[in-house]
Short mmCIF file of C-alpha atoms in Angstrom, two decimals:
data_model
loop_
_atom_site.label_atom_id
_atom_site.label_comp_id
_atom_site.label_asym_id
_atom_site.label_seq_id
_atom_site.Cartn_x
_atom_site.Cartn_y
_atom_site.Cartn_z
CA MET A 116 151.28 12.31 87.74
CA PRO A 117 153.33 11.04 90.22
CA GLU A 118 156.39 13.71 91.62
CA ALA A 119 159.06 12.61 92.86
CA ARG A 120 159.59 12.33 96.53
CA SER A 121 163.45 12.41 96.83
CA LYS A 122 166.45 13.38 94.94
CA ALA A 123 167.83 9.96 94.43
CA GLN A 124 163.97 9.37 92.95
CA GLN A 125 164.01 12.13 90.80
CA GLN A 126 167.26 10.88 89.37
CA ALA A 127 166.28 6.96 88.91
CA ALA A 128 163.11 8.29 86.97
CA GLY A 129 165.50 11.05 84.63
CA ALA A 130 168.09 8.09 84.35
CA ALA A 131 164.59 5.82 82.85
CA LEU A 132 163.19 8.58 80.68
CA SER A 133 166.75 8.77 78.64
CA ALA A 134 166.27 5.18 78.15
CA LYS A 135 162.90 5.39 77.54
CA ARG A 136 163.72 7.88 74.74
CA GLY A 137 166.74 5.60 73.66
CA GLU A 138 169.36 8.28 74.44
CA THR A 139 171.03 5.49 77.00
CA ASP A 140 171.08 1.85 76.51
CA VAL A 141 168.89 -0.12 79.14
CA GLY A 142 171.23 -2.62 80.11
CA ASP A 143 172.38 0.68 82.23
CA LEU A 144 169.47 0.81 84.04
CA GLN A 145 169.53 -0.75 87.32
CA GLY A 146 167.59 -1.05 90.40
CA ALA A 147 164.59 1.63 90.38
CA SER A 148 165.24 3.33 87.81
CA LYS A 149 164.79 -0.63 85.87
CA GLN A 150 161.88 -0.86 87.72
CA MET A 151 159.80 2.62 86.43
CA TYR A 152 161.46 2.12 82.88
CA GLN A 153 159.07 -1.15 82.76
CA SER A 154 156.47 0.01 84.87
CA MET A 155 156.16 3.75 83.98
CA SER A 156 155.09 5.71 81.07
CA GLU A 157 157.45 8.24 79.72
CA ASP A 158 154.82 11.43 80.21
CA GLU A 159 154.92 9.84 83.86
CA LEU A 160 158.83 9.61 84.06
CA GLU A 161 158.73 13.08 82.03
CA GLU A 162 156.66 14.40 85.00
CA MET A 163 158.78 12.53 87.93
CA ALA A 164 161.70 14.11 87.29
CA SER A 165 160.91 17.37 85.82
CA THR A 166 159.97 17.48 90.02
CA ASP A 167 161.98 20.61 91.42
CA ARG A 168 164.72 19.35 93.79
CA SER A 169 165.23 22.39 95.86
CA ASP A 170 162.71 20.71 99.02
CA LEU A 171 163.16 17.26 97.72
CA PRO A 172 165.50 15.35 100.86
CA ASP A 173 168.27 12.90 98.97
CA SER A 174 166.62 10.03 99.83
CA ALA A 175 162.72 8.75 100.43
CA ALA A 176 164.25 7.83 104.38
CA ASP A 177 165.78 11.56 105.14
#
């Protein structure tokens, strides 16, 4: 299962997971979260969204 490599990636996974669960509108997704919604399972998104944030950089470029 994938783990998030940045806080931004974790946040995008959380947004995609929310849409997968029907908690938010899929039409509200943009960029990485929209791509994650389409290409990842709910279990994969949950794993990525639950990654501990304390050691993550803000973005993958950091």
